[in-house]
Short mmCIF file of C-alpha atoms in Angstrom, two decimals:
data_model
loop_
_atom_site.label_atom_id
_atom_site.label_comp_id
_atom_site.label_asym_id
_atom_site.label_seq_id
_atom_site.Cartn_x
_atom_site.Cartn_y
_atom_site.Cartn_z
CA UNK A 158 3.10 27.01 15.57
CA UNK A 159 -0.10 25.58 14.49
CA UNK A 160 -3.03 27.67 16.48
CA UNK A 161 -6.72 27.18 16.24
CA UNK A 162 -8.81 29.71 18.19
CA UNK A 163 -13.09 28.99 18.51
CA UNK A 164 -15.32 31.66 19.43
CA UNK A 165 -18.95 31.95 19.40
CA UNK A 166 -20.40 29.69 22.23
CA UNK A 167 -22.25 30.66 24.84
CA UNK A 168 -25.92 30.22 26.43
CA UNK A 169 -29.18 29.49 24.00
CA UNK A 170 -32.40 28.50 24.40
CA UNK A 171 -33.92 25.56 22.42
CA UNK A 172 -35.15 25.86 19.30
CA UNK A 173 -32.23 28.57 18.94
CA UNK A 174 -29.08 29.05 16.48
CA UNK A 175 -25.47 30.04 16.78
CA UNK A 176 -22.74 30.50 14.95
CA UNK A 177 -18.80 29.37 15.51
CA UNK A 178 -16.12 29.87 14.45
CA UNK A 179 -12.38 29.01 14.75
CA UNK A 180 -9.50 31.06 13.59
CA UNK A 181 -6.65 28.99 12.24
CA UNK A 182 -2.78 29.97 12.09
CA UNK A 183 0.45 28.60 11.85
CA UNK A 184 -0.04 26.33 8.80
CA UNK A 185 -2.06 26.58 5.26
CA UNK A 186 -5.44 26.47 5.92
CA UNK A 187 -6.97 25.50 2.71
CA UNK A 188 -4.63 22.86 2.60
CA UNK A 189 -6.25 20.78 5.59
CA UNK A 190 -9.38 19.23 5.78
CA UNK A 191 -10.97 20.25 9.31
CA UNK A 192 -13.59 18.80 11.61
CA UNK A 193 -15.74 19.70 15.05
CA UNK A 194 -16.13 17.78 17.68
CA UNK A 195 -17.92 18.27 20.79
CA UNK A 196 -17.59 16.87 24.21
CA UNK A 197 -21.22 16.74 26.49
CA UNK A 198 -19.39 17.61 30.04
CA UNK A 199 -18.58 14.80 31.87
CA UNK A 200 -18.96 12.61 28.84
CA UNK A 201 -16.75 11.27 25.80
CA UNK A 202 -16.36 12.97 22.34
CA UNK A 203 -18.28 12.98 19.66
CA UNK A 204 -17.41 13.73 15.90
CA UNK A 205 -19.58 16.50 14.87
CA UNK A 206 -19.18 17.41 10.91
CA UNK A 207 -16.37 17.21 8.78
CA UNK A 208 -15.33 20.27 5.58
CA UNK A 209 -12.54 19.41 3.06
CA UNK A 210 -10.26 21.44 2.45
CA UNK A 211 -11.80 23.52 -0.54
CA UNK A 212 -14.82 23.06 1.36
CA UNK A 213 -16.68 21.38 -1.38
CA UNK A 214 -17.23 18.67 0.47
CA UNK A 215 -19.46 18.03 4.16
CA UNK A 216 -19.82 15.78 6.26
CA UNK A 217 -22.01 15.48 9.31
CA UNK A 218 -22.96 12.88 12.52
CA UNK A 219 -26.22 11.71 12.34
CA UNK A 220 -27.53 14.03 15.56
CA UNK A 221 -26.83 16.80 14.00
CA UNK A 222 -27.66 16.30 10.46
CA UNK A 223 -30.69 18.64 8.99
CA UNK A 224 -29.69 21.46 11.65
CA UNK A 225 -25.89 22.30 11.83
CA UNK A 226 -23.73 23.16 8.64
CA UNK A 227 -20.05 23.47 8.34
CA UNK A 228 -18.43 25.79 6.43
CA UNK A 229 -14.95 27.51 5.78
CA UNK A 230 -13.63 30.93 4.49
CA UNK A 231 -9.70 30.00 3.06
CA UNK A 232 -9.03 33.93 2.18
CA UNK A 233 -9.67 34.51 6.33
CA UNK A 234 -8.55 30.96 7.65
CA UNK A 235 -11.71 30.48 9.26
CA UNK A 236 -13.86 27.47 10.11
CA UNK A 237 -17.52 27.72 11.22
CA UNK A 238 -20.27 25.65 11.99
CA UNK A 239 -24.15 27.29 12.01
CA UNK A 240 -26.03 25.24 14.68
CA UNK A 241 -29.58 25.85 14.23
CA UNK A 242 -32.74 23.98 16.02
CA UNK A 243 -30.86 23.67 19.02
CA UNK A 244 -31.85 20.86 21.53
CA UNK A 245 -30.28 20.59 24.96
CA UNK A 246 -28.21 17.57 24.22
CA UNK A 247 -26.60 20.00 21.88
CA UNK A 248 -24.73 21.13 25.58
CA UNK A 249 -21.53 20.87 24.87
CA UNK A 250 -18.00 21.93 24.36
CA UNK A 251 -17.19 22.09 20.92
CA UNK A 252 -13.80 21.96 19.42
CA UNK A 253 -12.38 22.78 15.91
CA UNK A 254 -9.73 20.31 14.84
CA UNK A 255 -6.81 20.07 11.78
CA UNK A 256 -7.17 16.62 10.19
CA UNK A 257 -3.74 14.68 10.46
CA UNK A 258 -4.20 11.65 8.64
CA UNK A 259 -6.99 9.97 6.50
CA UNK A 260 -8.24 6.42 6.58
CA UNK A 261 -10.70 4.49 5.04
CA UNK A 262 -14.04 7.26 5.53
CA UNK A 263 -12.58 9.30 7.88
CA UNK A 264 -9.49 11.23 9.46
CA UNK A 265 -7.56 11.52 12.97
CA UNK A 266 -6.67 14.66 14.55
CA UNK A 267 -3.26 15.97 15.19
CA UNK A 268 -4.10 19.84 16.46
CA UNK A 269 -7.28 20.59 18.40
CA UNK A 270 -8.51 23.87 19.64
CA UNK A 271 -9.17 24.51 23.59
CA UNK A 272 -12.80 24.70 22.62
CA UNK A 273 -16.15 27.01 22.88
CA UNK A 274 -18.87 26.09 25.03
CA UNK A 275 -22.12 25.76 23.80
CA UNK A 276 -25.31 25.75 26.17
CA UNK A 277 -29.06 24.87 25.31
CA UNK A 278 -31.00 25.66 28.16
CA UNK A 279 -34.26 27.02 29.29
CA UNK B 5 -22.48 3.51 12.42
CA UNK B 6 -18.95 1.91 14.35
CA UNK B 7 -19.58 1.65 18.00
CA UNK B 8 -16.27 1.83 20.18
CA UNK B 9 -16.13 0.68 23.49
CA UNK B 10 -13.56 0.84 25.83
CA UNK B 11 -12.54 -0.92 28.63
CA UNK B 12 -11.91 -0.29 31.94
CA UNK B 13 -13.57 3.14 32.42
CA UNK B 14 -11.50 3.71 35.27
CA UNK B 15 -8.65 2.55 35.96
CA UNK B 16 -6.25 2.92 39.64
CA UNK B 17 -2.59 2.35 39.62
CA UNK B 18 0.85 3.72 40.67
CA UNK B 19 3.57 5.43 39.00
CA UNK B 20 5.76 2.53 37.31
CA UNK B 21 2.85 0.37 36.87
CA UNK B 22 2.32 -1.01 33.12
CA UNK B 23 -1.25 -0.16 32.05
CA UNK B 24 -3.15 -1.69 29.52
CA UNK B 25 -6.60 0.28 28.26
CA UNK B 26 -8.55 -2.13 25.85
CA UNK B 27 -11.14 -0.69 22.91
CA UNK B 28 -13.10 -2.88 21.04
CA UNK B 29 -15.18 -1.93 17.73
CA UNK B 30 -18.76 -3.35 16.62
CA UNK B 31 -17.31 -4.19 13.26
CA UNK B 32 -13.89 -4.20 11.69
CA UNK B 33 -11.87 -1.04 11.54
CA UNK B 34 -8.86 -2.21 9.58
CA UNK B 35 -5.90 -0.40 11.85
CA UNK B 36 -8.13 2.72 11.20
CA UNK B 37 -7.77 3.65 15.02
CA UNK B 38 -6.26 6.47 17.23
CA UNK B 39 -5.75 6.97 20.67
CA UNK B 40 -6.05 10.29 22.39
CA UNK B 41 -4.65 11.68 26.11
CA UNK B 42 -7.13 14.08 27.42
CA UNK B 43 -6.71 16.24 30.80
CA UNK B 44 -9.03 18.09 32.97
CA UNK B 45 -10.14 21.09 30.96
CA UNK B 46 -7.73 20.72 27.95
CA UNK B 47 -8.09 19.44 24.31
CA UNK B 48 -7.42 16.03 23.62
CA UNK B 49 -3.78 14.74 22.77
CA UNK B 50 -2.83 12.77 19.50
CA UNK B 51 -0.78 9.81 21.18
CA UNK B 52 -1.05 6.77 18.87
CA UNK B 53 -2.63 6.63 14.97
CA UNK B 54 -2.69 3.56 12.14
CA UNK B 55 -3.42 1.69 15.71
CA UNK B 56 0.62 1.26 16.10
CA UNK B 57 2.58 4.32 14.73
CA UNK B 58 3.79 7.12 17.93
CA UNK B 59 2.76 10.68 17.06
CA UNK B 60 5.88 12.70 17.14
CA UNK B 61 7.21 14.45 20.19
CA UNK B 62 5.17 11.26 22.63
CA UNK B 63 7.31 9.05 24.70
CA UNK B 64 8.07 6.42 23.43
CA UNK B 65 6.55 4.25 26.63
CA UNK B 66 2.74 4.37 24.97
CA UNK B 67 2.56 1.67 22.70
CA UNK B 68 -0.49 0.91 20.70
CA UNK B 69 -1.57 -2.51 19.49
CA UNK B 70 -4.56 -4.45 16.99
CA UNK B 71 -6.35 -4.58 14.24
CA UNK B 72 -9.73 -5.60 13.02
CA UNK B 73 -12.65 -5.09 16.41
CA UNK B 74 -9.94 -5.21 19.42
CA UNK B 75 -7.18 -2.67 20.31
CA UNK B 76 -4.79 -1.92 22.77
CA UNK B 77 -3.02 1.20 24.55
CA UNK B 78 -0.23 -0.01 26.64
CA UNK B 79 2.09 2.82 28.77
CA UNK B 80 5.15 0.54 29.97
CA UNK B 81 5.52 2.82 32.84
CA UNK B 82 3.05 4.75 34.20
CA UNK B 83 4.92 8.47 34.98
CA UNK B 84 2.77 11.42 36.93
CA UNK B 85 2.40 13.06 33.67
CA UNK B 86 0.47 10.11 32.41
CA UNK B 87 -2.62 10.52 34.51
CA UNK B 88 -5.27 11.34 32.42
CA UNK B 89 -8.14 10.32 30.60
CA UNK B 90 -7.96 8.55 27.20
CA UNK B 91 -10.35 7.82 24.35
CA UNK B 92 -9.94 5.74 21.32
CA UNK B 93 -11.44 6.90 17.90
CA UNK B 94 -11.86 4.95 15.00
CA UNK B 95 -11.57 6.57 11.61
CA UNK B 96 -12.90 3.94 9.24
CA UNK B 97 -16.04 4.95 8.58
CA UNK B 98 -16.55 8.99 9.59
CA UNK B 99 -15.23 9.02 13.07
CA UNK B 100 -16.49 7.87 16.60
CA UNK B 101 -14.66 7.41 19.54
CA UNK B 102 -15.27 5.18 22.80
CA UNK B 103 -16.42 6.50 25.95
CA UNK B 104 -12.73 6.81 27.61
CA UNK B 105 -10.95 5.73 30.28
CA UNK B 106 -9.47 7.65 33.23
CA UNK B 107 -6.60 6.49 34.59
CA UNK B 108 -6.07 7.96 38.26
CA UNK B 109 -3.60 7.21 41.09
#
């Protein structure tokens, strides 16, 4: 059974970092390209960054580019994303999520996480 | 960057009812679109992907429809399970999604 686990959220102030991370079971890891994607509450979702597989390759939303980077450890199936110079519309859930298929310049999402909340406050 | 917009954002009806949830794109997506069942406090759900093809293990009553800037999610017959809110996502160019619908009794 495909599992992915995020940890790491919790209360900041602006200007702040922190770090997540989301465990991964159930299938191979390094195989999958994987993505975050947060969710303000009470709004809609929002892709965050994107890591192939190897994890070579990044990808990131333009509100977060320049302060967040995604990265992945394939010897402890791990995901993480370093969110630094955080702003409060940084408030947010944020999920970890396996890639399930790819299209033209980017990928849907067949397994998410339940999520880690993340909030930038004063 | 693709905006996605859906349409209604809410939406009222009654078990049995057939329910149509529109998303339109700012600029062609190709069938590069997925739809997504979301409940209070849980992670989305893959439902539809390719803008037609059923994820496996969904019933078969959620149909998906378009191509190009305008989309459809049709569920033939709306069961109590089916309340929820959904969100469409194009995958085209990165990834954005529309601002969801919730569907409610």
């Amino acid at each position: 059974e495909v599992q992915l686990l995020e940890s790491g959220g919790g209360s900041v102030q602006p200007g702040g970092s922190l770090r997540l991370s989301c465990a991964a079971s159930g299938f191979t890891f390094s195989s999958y390209v994987m993505s975050w994607v947060r969710q303000a509450p009470g709004k809609g979702l929002e892709w965050v960054s994107t890591n192939s597989g190897s994890g070579g390759s990044r990808y990131y939303g333009d509100s977060v580019k320049g302060r967040f980077t995604i990265s992945r450890d394939n010897s402890k199936n791990t995901l993480y994303l370093q969110m630094n110079s955080l702003r409060a519309e940084d408030t947010a859930r944020y999920y970890c999520a396996r890639t399930h298929t790819r299209g033209y310049g980017g990928y849907d999402y067949d397994h998410w996480g339940q999520g880690t909340l993340v909030t930038v406050s004063s | 960057d693709i905006q996605m917009t859906q349409s209604p954002s809410t939406l009222s009806a009654s078990v049995g009812d057939r329910v149509t949830i529109t998303c339109r794109a700012s600029q062609s997506i190709s069938t590069w679109l997925a739809w997504y069942q979301q409940k209070p406090g849980k992670a989305p759900k893959l439902l539809i992907y390719k803008a037609s093809s059923l994820e496996s293990g969904v019933p078969s009553r959620f149909n998906g429809s378009g191509s190009g800037t305008e989309f459809t999610l049709t569920i033939s017959s709306l069961q109590p399970d089916d309340f929820a809110t959904y969100h469409c996502q194009q995958y085209n160019s990165y990834s954005s999604f529309g601002q969801g619908t919730k569907v409610e009794i």
